C-alpha angles and dihedrals in degrees: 000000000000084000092064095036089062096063097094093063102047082056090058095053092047100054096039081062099043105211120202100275098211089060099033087048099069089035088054092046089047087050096057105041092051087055091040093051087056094069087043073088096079108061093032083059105045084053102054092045086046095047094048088043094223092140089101079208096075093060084068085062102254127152114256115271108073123126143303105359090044115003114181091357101244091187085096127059100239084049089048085052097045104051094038098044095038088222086162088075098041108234084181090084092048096056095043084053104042106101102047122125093251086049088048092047095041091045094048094048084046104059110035098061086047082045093050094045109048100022087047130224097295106042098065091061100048092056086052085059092048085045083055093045090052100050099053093046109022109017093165086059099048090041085059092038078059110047083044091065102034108047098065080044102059094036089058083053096062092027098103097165083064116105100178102040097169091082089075090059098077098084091052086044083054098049087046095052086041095057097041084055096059088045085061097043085053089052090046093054085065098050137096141184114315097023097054087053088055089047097058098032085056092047093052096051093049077050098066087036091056089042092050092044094056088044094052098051097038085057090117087059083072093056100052094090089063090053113116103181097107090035087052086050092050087060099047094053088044087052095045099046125072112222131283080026121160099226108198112206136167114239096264090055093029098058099073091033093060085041084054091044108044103023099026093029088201096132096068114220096333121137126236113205115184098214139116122262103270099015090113099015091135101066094050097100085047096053078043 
């Protein structure tokens, strides 16, 4: 999604540099097609599980498109449409929405306190100076540096099926870093000799500091692959269900279980159905 929502500001960019159309034109086409042809993944995909039939749900007699083997079923166009798209969770509204004064002033407390925090004190303002540096000498960049950074913003903003909303901060985090560059190539241009020297050599140093720092505070990363809480839960669902048992589960319980079903295999031949409770409570004396 953030992908997509900085387009407008890449063409900006782009447009602000002209480059020669004849030989940006088949660069641009190649482009495309090669991140197109990744997504060529899903349907092909969803037909081959479906045509295998290795989605267990399929043997309840359920259409294809349930999670995890198929979900969505992109092997159809209006499936395609609708995964990639996430038309489930209308974007439509955000993007209608996100530019409305409650977006803007969500969006803006949001952000400077994650800015502050993980860019430090000094950085911001450098990239105000670059900012600066640009729009004296290059407006049309910094508008698309802009709009690179703002627009998943405030999407995110408006965005109220997200639950993890930060995502959407890296393109802001890249404009930022962009900008800041050009404020220390500016810098650079005014050095000489000895004080370069001090300039890298202080940069490096602030370098290591950033990278120990992030290592320091991500430590309990380390320790995740010791966690036992959804392997725990494998085998408490294993111990409670007879075999050849259809364990209904909504998706925060049903994601490891399908993980200890289809990759562990630690579940038999029982079936996980990501569903709520009742959702298909009208076909269980039938599965039974």
């Amino acid at each position: 999604n953030s992908t997509l929502l900085m387009l407008p500001g890449l063409a900006a960019i782009v447009a602000a540099r002209r480059p020669p159309l004849l030989r940006g034109l088949p660069l641009t086409a190649t482009t495309l097609l090669a991140a197109l042809a990744a997504y060529a993944y899903l349907p092909l995909r969803s037909w081959a599980v479906t045509a295998a039939r290795l989605d267990p749900t399929l043997t309840l007699g359920l259409p294809p498109g349930r999670p995890y083997w198929d979900d969505g079923h992109p092997a159809t166009w209006a499936g395609f449409v609708r995964v990639v798209t996430g038309r489930d969770f209308a974007p439509e509204a955000a993007l209608a929405g996100m530019f409305a004064p409650h977006a803007v002033g969500e969006t803006a407390a949001h952000v400077a306190p994650l800015v502050a925090r993980d860019l430090g004190g000094w950085l911001p303002w450098l990239a105000v100076f670059g900012g600066t540096m640009l729009w004296w000498r290059t407006p049309h960049l910094l508008a698309g540096l802009v709009l690179v950074g703002a627009v998943p913003l405030l999407f995110a903003g408006a965005y109220a099926a997200e639950s993890d909303a930060t995502r959407y901060d890296l393109p802001a985090y890249f404009a930022l870093v962009a900008a800041a560059a050009y404020g220390v190539a500016v810098l650079d241009a005014g050095l000489r000799g000895p004080q370069r020297y001090a300039a890298l050599a202080t940069l490096g140093l602030a370098w290591c500091a950033l990278v120990a720092a992030n290592v320091a505070g991500g430590t309990w990363m380390f320790a995740q692959p010791h966690e036992r809480d959804a392997r725990d839960w494998i085998d408490r669902v294993a111990a409670a269900t007879p075999p050849h048992a259809i364990v209904v589960a909504g998706w925060r319980d049903a994601t490891p279980l399908a993980y200890g079903s289809d990759v562990l295999h630690a579940l038999g031949d029982r079936i996980v159905l990501t569903a709520q409770r009742h959702e298909f409570e009208r076909d269980y004396r039938g599965w039974l």
